[in-house]
Amino acid sequence: MKSDRIVLLPENLPNSIKNFVGKAIENPQVHLIIYTHVKESTLNFLTLILAKDTNENVMNALQAEVCNLNAFSKYQTLISINTCNTLSKEKYVHFSFLQLHLHPKDVIYADNSKRWNSLFQNDYATKKENALARFKKHTQEVQEKVLEAITNFVKPLAAEQDYENAHKMLLNMFSYHVDVLKNMLLPKVLHYHFNEQQFRELISKYYPQFSRTLKRIDVIKKSHFVNDAHCLITLSPELTFDKWIQRVVALQTHFMKKLNVFYQQKLEVPIAEAPESDTVLLQKLALFLSNYLKLDAVYILGKKSNSNPEVPGSCCFNILLLSTKVKVQQHDVIARHVAMHFKGKIEVCCLIHNSYWLQKNQQTMQGFISDYLVSKNRIYLKQGWVHNNKVFISQRNADVLLQKNNYSQERLNYITPCFLAFQQPNLVYQVGHVVLLKNMFQHLVLALLYQRMHYVPDMFSCTYLMQLLKAFLPEVYQKCITTNNVRNILALLSIPIIYLPQKEQVSAHNNQEVFAQALCFCEKLFNEIQITNN
């Protein structure tokens, strides 16, 4: 299976259609499947795009399954089987249908992540103004063809007083406009599945705004020129037929205006982002990360909902990236790229390790590995990548608990002298105290991570440790610090220690309030460790 294959089946997809899609995607000739719910309607489209050299037997087999499925009657879903002969002048879907119904967000299967672009990017307008201008130009060209046909074929017959054939030819002009409507609402392969009566029923049920116009066309088509000529006894046949032409052209012009209004209204309706399940979001995240980075495996470790107040439905995933190429120092860049790609809807906090980290730390981080690095949490695995994932299951829980207590006590032994240094009465904080605060903060967070998760990261920068504390131990983070203080405390802890001589004396950080906030924060973290130990 290709690593960049997309499979995103909606949860609301009926089971029988899911089974059909699941079977179809096993066929290597199926390139793309798009499931579209028509805006402000109950109608759905399932559009399959197959390779241009698809075997006829494959096409017939799929079409037979579609017939047996009877999805239109049961689920109001129109299924079309198309071949992507992109070199053909006549595309299998008209650009107007593509623009309204085949959006990139509606792709539920693609044999590779660039398939939609390779097929449609030249025909799909990302700007609404361009899409509307193209459709207006298209309808104008159709009207010009109609007027040209009337001039070249209808009027010469009328001039010869062959009004019967001229009348038939005139009524055939309506087919141009009905084709515009069909092209906009249906894939071309489905045009032949609906006769005139069935198409009118489809319009009446799902697009009632066009029903009245189609009925007026039917009334005109059922009328006979000879009968009307007898009624208009005050007019000559020539003038009567001119009235007919004016009547037909006026109705066609009105029809085209309605089509343009409808098209514009549909374009102006925002393409709603349907609520996506965690499974779908994780599939998209895994696909993006595997294309963007050289990864061996990705594990999901947790999730926080509504992580970005400005983006409804946003979430932040805690993930573990295993790779021999990606370094933990790239964390902020990766997180920024993910947020930009998903427009704030998905954010990540990453644990990043070398692929051999598992084997190296199986004994010292047994609890973390056995709790989190399980198959149900794995959302990506590089094809052909194997690792020795032997876990020491025989290790007793008492041994893990002993490891946690010993590590926590070691951290406390490091920071206890630092706390004592801050116990002096009337202490005025100096820049040198930053070294002590930074050291205390690092050891405290490491102790908490190991105590609660049996895990120690590979990077100890204060900013990264604060991110891990917030993402993986949110209850401790919220209990010990307020959001307003985080930036000031991190700025204090990030003050560089200068070892080389400077031309000018560096001004000392003398904000006593921030020093007090940082010390209070460390004391609360210390208390959390003590509570757990006791």
Coordinates of C-alpha atoms in Angstrom, one line a residue:
M1 CA 0.0 0.0 0.0
K2 CA 1.3 3.4 -0.9
S3 CA 2.3 5.5 2.1
D4 CA 0.6 8.7 0.8
R5 CA -2.7 7.0 0.0
I6 CA -5.8 8.9 1.4
V7 CA -8.7 6.9 2.9
L8 CA -11.1 9.2 4.8
L9 CA -14.5 7.5 5.0
P10 CA -17.2 9.7 6.6
E11 CA -18.9 8.2 9.7
N12 CA -22.3 9.1 8.3
L13 CA -21.7 7.0 5.2
P14 CA -24.3 4.2 5.0
N15 CA -22.7 0.8 5.6
S16 CA -23.6 -0.7 2.2
I17 CA -21.9 2.3 0.5
K18 CA -18.9 1.9 2.9
N19 CA -18.6 -1.7 1.8
F20 CA -18.8 -0.8 -1.8
V21 CA -16.1 1.9 -1.4
G22 CA -13.9 -0.5 0.7
K23 CA -14.1 -3.0 -2.1
A24 CA -13.5 -0.5 -4.8
I25 CA -10.3 1.0 -3.3
E26 CA -8.7 -2.4 -3.4
N27 CA -8.7 -2.1 -7.2
P28 CA -5.5 -0.3 -8.4
Q29 CA -7.3 1.2 -11.3
V30 CA -9.5 3.4 -9.0
H31 CA -7.7 6.7 -8.7
L32 CA -10.1 8.9 -6.8
I33 CA -13.5 8.7 -4.9
I34 CA -15.3 11.9 -3.9
Y35 CA -18.4 11.9 -1.7
T36 CA -20.4 15.2 -1.9
H37 CA -23.4 16.3 0.0
V38 CA -25.3 18.9 -2.0
K39 CA -25.6 22.2 -0.1
E40 CA -29.1 22.8 1.2
S41 CA -30.4 19.5 -0.1
T42 CA -30.7 15.8 0.8
L43 CA -29.0 14.7 -2.4
N44 CA -25.5 13.2 -2.4
F45 CA -23.0 12.3 -5.1
L46 CA -20.4 9.4 -5.0
T47 CA -18.0 10.0 -7.9
L48 CA -15.4 7.4 -8.8
I49 CA -12.6 8.3 -11.1
L50 CA -10.8 5.4 -12.7
A51 CA -7.6 5.1 -14.8
K52 CA -8.2 5.9 -18.5
D53 CA -7.1 2.4 -19.6
T54 CA -9.4 0.7 -17.1
N55 CA -10.4 -2.8 -18.3
E56 CA -14.0 -2.9 -19.6
N57 CA -14.7 -5.9 -17.3
V58 CA -13.7 -3.8 -14.3
M59 CA -16.1 -1.1 -15.4
N60 CA -18.9 -3.5 -15.9
A61 CA -18.4 -5.2 -12.5
L62 CA -18.4 -1.8 -10.7
Q63 CA -21.5 -0.7 -12.6
A64 CA -23.3 -4.0 -11.7
E65 CA -22.5 -3.4 -8.1
V66 CA -23.9 0.2 -8.4
C67 CA -27.1 -1.2 -9.8
N68 CA -27.5 -3.7 -7.1
L69 CA -26.8 -1.1 -4.4
N70 CA -29.7 1.0 -5.6
A71 CA -28.2 3.9 -3.6
F72 CA -30.4 6.6 -5.2
S73 CA -33.6 5.1 -4.0
K74 CA -32.3 4.0 -0.6
Y75 CA -29.9 6.8 0.3
Q76 CA -30.6 9.6 -2.2
T77 CA -27.0 9.1 -3.5
L78 CA -26.1 9.2 -7.2
I79 CA -23.1 7.0 -7.9
S80 CA -21.1 7.6 -11.1
I81 CA -18.2 5.6 -12.6
N82 CA -15.9 7.7 -14.7
T83 CA -12.6 7.2 -16.5
C84 CA -10.1 10.0 -16.4
N85 CA -9.3 10.5 -20.0
T86 CA -7.7 13.9 -19.4
L87 CA -6.5 14.1 -23.0
S88 CA -10.1 14.1 -24.3
K89 CA -11.6 17.5 -25.2
E90 CA -14.9 16.3 -23.7
K91 CA -14.3 15.9 -20.0
Y92 CA -16.3 13.3 -18.0
V93 CA -17.5 16.1 -15.8
H94 CA -18.3 19.6 -16.9
F95 CA -16.3 22.4 -15.2
S96 CA -19.6 23.8 -13.6
F97 CA -20.3 20.4 -12.0
L98 CA -16.7 20.2 -10.8
Q99 CA -16.9 23.7 -9.3
L100 CA -20.1 23.1 -7.4
H101 CA -19.7 19.4 -6.4
L102 CA -16.2 18.0 -6.5
H103 CA -14.3 20.0 -3.9
P104 CA -10.9 18.8 -2.6
K105 CA -12.3 18.6 0.9
D106 CA -14.8 15.9 -0.2
V107 CA -12.2 13.4 -1.4
I108 CA -12.6 10.2 0.7
Y109 CA -10.1 8.2 -1.3
A110 CA -7.1 8.9 -3.4
D111 CA -4.4 6.5 -4.5
N112 CA -1.9 9.3 -3.9
S113 CA -2.1 12.7 -2.2
K114 CA -1.6 14.7 -5.4
R115 CA -4.3 12.9 -7.5
W116 CA -7.0 15.5 -7.2
N117 CA -4.6 18.3 -8.3
S118 CA -3.3 16.3 -11.2
L119 CA -6.9 15.7 -12.5
F120 CA -8.7 19.0 -11.7
Q121 CA -6.4 21.9 -10.7
N122 CA -6.6 23.3 -14.3
D123 CA -10.4 23.3 -14.3
Y124 CA -11.2 24.2 -10.6
A125 CA -11.2 27.9 -9.8
T126 CA -10.1 28.7 -6.3
K127 CA -11.4 32.3 -6.6
K128 CA -15.2 32.7 -6.8
E129 CA -15.0 35.6 -9.1
N130 CA -13.1 33.6 -11.7
A131 CA -15.5 30.7 -11.5
L132 CA -18.5 33.0 -11.9
A133 CA -16.9 34.8 -14.9
R134 CA -16.2 31.5 -16.6
F135 CA -19.8 30.3 -16.2
K136 CA -21.2 33.6 -17.5
K137 CA -18.9 33.4 -20.5
H138 CA -20.1 29.8 -21.0
T139 CA -23.8 30.7 -20.9
Q140 CA -23.2 33.6 -23.2
E141 CA -21.6 31.3 -25.7
V142 CA -24.5 29.0 -25.6
Q143 CA -27.0 31.8 -26.2
E144 CA -24.9 33.0 -29.2
K145 CA -25.0 29.4 -30.6
V146 CA -28.8 29.4 -30.2
L147 CA -29.2 32.7 -32.0
E148 CA -26.8 31.6 -34.7
A149 CA -28.7 28.3 -35.2
I150 CA -32.0 30.2 -35.4
T151 CA -30.5 32.5 -38.0
N152 CA -28.9 29.7 -40.1
F153 CA -31.4 27.0 -39.8
V154 CA -34.8 28.1 -38.5
K155 CA -35.4 31.4 -40.3
P156 CA -34.4 29.9 -43.8
L157 CA -37.1 27.2 -43.3
A158 CA -39.6 29.9 -42.3
A159 CA -38.7 32.0 -45.3
E160 CA -39.6 29.0 -47.5
Q161 CA -42.9 28.8 -45.5
D162 CA -41.9 25.3 -44.2
Y163 CA -43.3 26.3 -40.8
E164 CA -43.7 22.8 -39.5
N165 CA -40.0 21.9 -39.8
A166 CA -39.0 25.4 -38.8
H167 CA -41.2 25.0 -35.6
K168 CA -39.6 21.6 -34.8
M169 CA -36.1 23.1 -35.3
L170 CA -36.9 26.1 -33.1
L171 CA -38.1 23.8 -30.3
N172 CA -34.9 21.8 -30.5
M173 CA -33.1 25.0 -29.4
F174 CA -34.2 24.3 -25.8
S175 CA -31.9 21.3 -25.7
Y176 CA -28.9 23.7 -25.5
H177 CA -30.2 25.1 -22.3
V178 CA -31.3 21.9 -20.7
D179 CA -27.7 20.5 -21.4
V180 CA -26.3 23.5 -19.5
L181 CA -28.5 22.5 -16.6
K182 CA -27.6 18.8 -16.8
N183 CA -23.9 19.6 -17.1
M184 CA -24.1 21.7 -13.9
L185 CA -26.1 19.2 -11.9
L186 CA -24.9 15.8 -13.0
P187 CA -21.7 14.0 -14.2
K188 CA -22.0 13.4 -17.9
V189 CA -22.1 9.6 -17.5
L190 CA -25.4 10.0 -15.6
H191 CA -27.1 12.1 -18.3
Y192 CA -28.3 8.9 -20.0
H193 CA -29.7 7.4 -16.8
F194 CA -32.5 10.0 -16.8
N195 CA -35.1 10.4 -19.5
E196 CA -37.0 13.7 -19.8
Q197 CA -39.7 12.6 -17.3
Q198 CA -37.1 11.3 -14.7
F199 CA -35.0 14.4 -15.1
R200 CA -38.0 16.6 -14.4
E201 CA -38.8 14.6 -11.3
L202 CA -35.2 15.0 -10.2
I203 CA -35.4 18.7 -10.7
S204 CA -38.8 19.0 -9.0
K205 CA -37.5 17.2 -5.8
Y206 CA -34.0 18.6 -5.4
Y207 CA -33.9 21.8 -7.5
P208 CA -37.5 23.2 -7.4
Q209 CA -36.3 26.6 -8.5
F210 CA -36.0 25.3 -12.1
S211 CA -39.3 23.4 -12.1
R212 CA -41.5 26.2 -13.3
T213 CA -39.1 27.1 -16.2
L214 CA -39.0 23.5 -17.3
K215 CA -42.8 23.3 -17.2
R216 CA -43.0 26.4 -19.4
I217 CA -40.7 24.8 -21.9
D218 CA -42.8 21.6 -21.9
V219 CA -46.0 23.7 -22.6
I220 CA -44.3 25.4 -25.5
K221 CA -42.9 22.1 -26.9
K222 CA -46.4 20.5 -26.7
S223 CA -48.0 23.4 -28.6
H224 CA -48.5 23.2 -32.4
F225 CA -47.7 26.1 -34.6
V226 CA -50.6 25.5 -37.0
N227 CA -53.2 25.6 -34.2
D228 CA -51.8 28.8 -32.8
A229 CA -51.7 30.3 -36.3
H230 CA -55.4 29.7 -36.7
C231 CA -56.0 31.5 -33.4
L232 CA -54.0 34.5 -34.5
I233 CA -56.2 35.2 -37.5
T234 CA -55.3 38.9 -37.5
L235 CA -51.6 38.1 -38.0
S236 CA -49.9 36.6 -41.1
P237 CA -48.0 33.3 -40.7
E238 CA -44.7 35.2 -41.0
L239 CA -45.5 37.5 -38.1
T240 CA -47.0 34.6 -36.0
F241 CA -43.7 32.6 -36.4
D242 CA -41.7 35.7 -35.5
K243 CA -43.8 35.8 -32.3
W244 CA -42.8 32.2 -31.7
I245 CA -39.1 33.0 -32.1
Q246 CA -39.4 35.9 -29.7
R247 CA -41.2 33.8 -27.2
V248 CA -38.6 31.0 -27.3
V249 CA -35.6 33.4 -27.2
A250 CA -37.2 35.3 -24.2
L251 CA -37.7 32.1 -22.3
Q252 CA -34.2 31.0 -23.0
T253 CA -32.8 34.3 -21.9
H254 CA -34.8 34.1 -18.7
F255 CA -33.6 30.5 -18.2
M256 CA -29.9 31.6 -18.6
K257 CA -30.4 34.4 -16.1
K258 CA -31.8 31.9 -13.5
L259 CA -28.9 29.6 -14.1
N260 CA -26.3 32.4 -13.5
V261 CA -28.1 33.5 -10.3
F262 CA -28.3 29.9 -9.1
Y263 CA -24.6 29.4 -9.9
Q264 CA -23.6 32.6 -8.1
Q265 CA -25.7 31.7 -5.0
K266 CA -24.1 28.3 -4.8
L267 CA -20.6 29.7 -5.0
E268 CA -21.4 32.3 -2.3
V269 CA -22.5 29.6 0.2
P270 CA -19.4 28.8 2.2
I271 CA -18.1 25.3 1.8
A272 CA -18.9 24.0 5.2
E273 CA -16.3 22.0 7.0
A274 CA -18.3 19.1 8.3
P275 CA -17.3 18.0 11.8
E276 CA -14.6 15.4 11.5
S277 CA -14.0 12.5 13.8
D278 CA -10.7 12.0 15.5
T279 CA -9.9 9.1 13.2
V280 CA -10.2 11.3 10.1
L281 CA -8.2 14.2 11.7
L282 CA -5.4 11.8 12.7
Q283 CA -5.4 10.3 9.2
K284 CA -4.9 13.7 7.7
L285 CA -2.3 14.6 10.3
A286 CA -0.3 11.4 9.7
L287 CA -0.5 11.9 5.9
F288 CA 0.8 15.5 6.2
L289 CA 3.6 14.5 8.6
S290 CA 4.7 11.5 6.6
N291 CA 4.9 13.7 3.4
Y292 CA 6.6 16.6 5.2
L293 CA 9.1 14.6 7.3
K294 CA 11.1 11.4 7.0
L295 CA 9.4 9.4 9.7
D296 CA 9.5 5.8 10.8
A297 CA 6.5 5.8 13.1
V298 CA 4.0 8.2 14.7
Y299 CA 2.0 7.5 17.9
I300 CA -0.9 9.5 19.3
L301 CA -0.5 10.1 23.0
G302 CA -3.4 12.3 23.9
K303 CA -5.7 15.1 22.7
K304 CA -7.0 18.5 24.0
S305 CA -10.2 19.9 22.5
N306 CA -10.8 23.5 21.7
S307 CA -7.1 24.3 21.9
N308 CA -7.4 27.4 19.8
P309 CA -10.3 29.7 20.9
E310 CA -10.3 31.5 17.6
V311 CA -10.9 28.3 15.5
P312 CA -14.1 26.4 16.3
G313 CA -13.6 22.7 16.7
S314 CA -9.8 23.0 17.0
C315 CA -7.8 20.4 18.9
C316 CA -4.2 19.8 19.9
F317 CA -2.8 16.3 19.6
N318 CA 0.1 15.0 21.7
I319 CA 2.2 12.8 19.5
L320 CA 5.5 10.8 19.4
L321 CA 7.6 11.0 16.3
L322 CA 10.2 8.3 15.8
S323 CA 12.8 9.1 13.1
T324 CA 16.5 9.0 12.5
K325 CA 16.3 12.3 10.5
V326 CA 14.1 14.5 12.7
K327 CA 15.6 16.2 15.8
V328 CA 13.8 17.4 18.9
Q329 CA 15.2 20.9 18.2
Q330 CA 12.8 21.0 15.2
H331 CA 9.8 20.8 17.5
D332 CA 8.6 24.5 17.2
V333 CA 9.1 24.5 13.4
I334 CA 7.0 21.3 13.0
A335 CA 4.3 22.6 15.3
R336 CA 4.1 25.9 13.3
H337 CA 3.9 24.1 10.0
V338 CA 1.1 21.8 11.2
A339 CA -0.9 24.8 12.5
M340 CA -0.4 26.7 9.2
H341 CA -1.3 23.7 7.1
F342 CA -4.5 23.0 9.0
K343 CA -5.3 26.7 9.5
G344 CA -5.3 26.3 13.3
K345 CA -7.7 23.5 13.4
I346 CA -5.0 21.0 14.3
E347 CA -2.1 21.7 16.6
V348 CA 0.6 19.4 17.9
C349 CA 2.9 19.0 20.8
C350 CA 5.6 16.5 19.9
L351 CA 7.9 14.1 21.6
I352 CA 10.7 13.5 19.1
H353 CA 13.2 10.6 19.4
N354 CA 15.7 8.6 17.4
S355 CA 14.2 5.4 16.1
Y356 CA 16.6 3.4 18.3
W357 CA 15.4 5.2 21.4
L358 CA 12.8 2.4 22.1
Q359 CA 15.5 -0.3 22.5
K360 CA 17.8 2.0 24.5
N361 CA 15.2 3.0 27.1
Q362 CA 12.9 0.0 27.4
Q363 CA 14.0 -0.6 31.0
T364 CA 14.2 2.9 32.3
M365 CA 10.9 4.1 30.7
Q366 CA 9.0 0.8 30.8
G367 CA 5.8 2.4 32.0
F368 CA 5.7 5.0 29.2
I369 CA 6.4 2.4 26.5
S370 CA 3.9 -0.2 27.7
D371 CA 1.1 2.4 28.3
Y372 CA 1.5 4.6 25.2
L373 CA 3.5 2.8 22.5
V374 CA 0.8 0.2 21.6
S375 CA -0.6 -0.6 18.2
K376 CA -4.0 1.1 18.8
N377 CA -2.1 4.4 19.3
R378 CA 0.0 4.1 16.2
I379 CA -1.3 6.3 13.3
Y380 CA 1.6 5.9 10.9
L381 CA 4.2 3.2 10.3
K382 CA 6.8 3.5 7.5
Q383 CA 6.4 0.8 4.9
G384 CA 9.0 -1.9 5.5
W385 CA 10.2 -0.4 8.7
V386 CA 10.6 -2.9 11.6
H387 CA 12.0 -2.5 15.0
N388 CA 12.7 -4.7 18.0
N389 CA 9.6 -3.7 20.0
K390 CA 10.2 -6.3 22.7
V391 CA 8.9 -4.9 26.0
F392 CA 9.9 -6.3 29.3
I393 CA 6.4 -7.2 30.4
S394 CA 7.9 -9.4 33.2
Q395 CA 9.1 -6.3 34.9
R396 CA 7.0 -5.8 38.1
N397 CA 5.0 -2.7 38.8
A398 CA 6.9 -2.4 42.0
D399 CA 10.1 -2.0 40.0
V400 CA 8.6 0.8 38.0
L401 CA 7.3 2.5 41.1
L402 CA 10.8 2.2 42.6
Q403 CA 12.4 3.8 39.5
K404 CA 9.9 6.7 39.7
N405 CA 10.5 7.4 43.4
N406 CA 14.3 7.1 43.0
Y407 CA 14.4 9.5 40.0
S408 CA 12.1 12.0 41.8
Q409 CA 14.3 11.9 44.9
E410 CA 17.4 12.5 42.8
R411 CA 15.8 15.6 41.3
L412 CA 14.8 16.9 44.7
N413 CA 18.3 16.4 46.0
Y414 CA 19.6 18.6 43.3
I415 CA 17.1 21.5 43.9
T416 CA 16.9 21.4 47.7
P417 CA 20.0 23.5 48.1
C418 CA 18.6 26.0 45.6
F419 CA 15.4 26.4 47.6
L420 CA 17.5 27.0 50.7
A421 CA 19.4 29.8 48.9
F422 CA 16.0 31.6 48.5
Q423 CA 15.1 31.4 52.2
Q424 CA 17.2 34.4 53.3
P425 CA 15.2 37.2 54.9
N426 CA 14.7 40.4 52.9
L427 CA 16.2 38.7 49.8
V428 CA 16.7 41.0 46.8
Y429 CA 16.7 38.9 43.7
Q430 CA 19.9 39.2 41.5
V431 CA 20.6 38.1 38.0
G432 CA 22.5 35.1 39.4
H433 CA 19.4 33.8 40.9
V434 CA 18.1 33.1 37.4
V435 CA 20.6 30.2 37.2
L436 CA 19.1 28.7 40.3
L437 CA 15.5 29.2 39.2
K438 CA 16.2 27.7 35.7
N439 CA 17.9 24.6 37.3
M440 CA 15.1 24.2 39.8
F441 CA 12.4 24.4 37.0
Q442 CA 14.2 21.9 34.8
H443 CA 14.6 19.3 37.5
L444 CA 11.0 19.8 38.8
V445 CA 9.4 19.3 35.4
L446 CA 11.6 16.3 34.7
A447 CA 10.6 14.8 38.0
L448 CA 6.9 15.3 37.3
L449 CA 7.1 13.8 33.8
Y450 CA 8.9 10.8 35.1
Q451 CA 6.7 10.4 38.1
R452 CA 3.4 10.7 36.2
M453 CA 4.4 9.2 32.8
H454 CA 7.7 7.3 33.4
Y455 CA 9.2 9.5 30.7
V456 CA 12.2 11.9 30.3
P457 CA 12.6 14.0 27.1
D458 CA 15.8 14.5 25.1
M459 CA 15.8 18.3 25.4
F460 CA 15.7 20.4 28.6
S461 CA 15.1 23.9 27.4
C462 CA 12.7 25.8 29.7
T463 CA 10.3 26.6 26.8
Y464 CA 10.1 23.0 25.6
L465 CA 9.6 21.7 29.2
M466 CA 6.8 24.2 29.7
Q467 CA 5.1 23.0 26.5
L468 CA 5.3 19.4 27.7
L469 CA 4.0 20.3 31.1
K470 CA 1.0 22.1 29.6
A471 CA 0.3 19.3 27.0
F472 CA 0.9 16.2 29.0
L473 CA 0.2 17.3 32.6
P474 CA -2.5 19.9 32.1
E475 CA -4.0 19.5 35.6
V476 CA -0.6 20.3 37.2
Y477 CA -0.1 23.2 34.8
Q478 CA -3.5 24.8 35.5
K479 CA -3.1 24.3 39.2
C480 CA 0.4 25.8 39.5
I481 CA 0.5 28.7 37.1
T482 CA -1.8 31.3 35.5
T483 CA -1.7 32.0 31.8
N484 CA -0.8 35.7 32.4
N485 CA 2.4 34.7 34.2
V486 CA 3.7 32.1 31.7
R487 CA 5.3 34.5 29.2
N488 CA 7.0 36.6 32.0
I489 CA 8.4 33.5 33.7
L490 CA 9.7 32.0 30.5
A491 CA 11.3 35.3 29.6
L492 CA 13.0 35.4 33.0
L493 CA 14.2 31.7 32.7
S494 CA 15.5 32.3 29.2
I495 CA 17.9 35.1 30.1
P496 CA 21.2 33.9 28.7
I497 CA 24.2 33.4 30.9
I498 CA 27.1 35.4 29.4
Y499 CA 30.6 33.9 29.8
L500 CA 32.6 36.1 27.4
P501 CA 33.7 39.7 28.2
Q502 CA 31.3 42.4 26.9
K503 CA 32.1 45.9 25.7
E504 CA 29.3 47.3 27.7
Q505 CA 27.9 46.2 31.0
V506 CA 24.8 44.1 30.6
S507 CA 21.8 45.4 32.5
A508 CA 20.6 43.1 35.2
H509 CA 17.0 41.8 35.3
N510 CA 15.5 43.5 38.3
N511 CA 11.8 42.7 38.1
Q512 CA 11.3 41.5 41.6
E513 CA 7.7 40.6 41.0
V514 CA 8.5 38.1 38.2
F515 CA 11.2 36.6 40.3
A516 CA 8.6 36.0 43.0
Q517 CA 6.2 34.5 40.5
A518 CA 8.8 32.1 39.2
L519 CA 9.8 31.0 42.7
C520 CA 6.2 30.5 43.7
F521 CA 5.6 28.4 40.6
C522 CA 8.6 26.2 41.4
E523 CA 7.3 25.8 45.0
K524 CA 4.0 24.6 43.7
L525 CA 5.6 22.1 41.4
F526 CA 7.7 20.9 44.3
N527 CA 4.6 20.4 46.4
E528 CA 3.0 18.3 43.6
I529 CA 5.9 16.0 43.6
Q530 CA 5.8 15.6 47.4
I531 CA 2.0 14.9 47.3
T532 CA 2.5 12.1 44.8
N533 CA 5.5 10.7 46.7
N534 CA 3.5 10.6 50.0

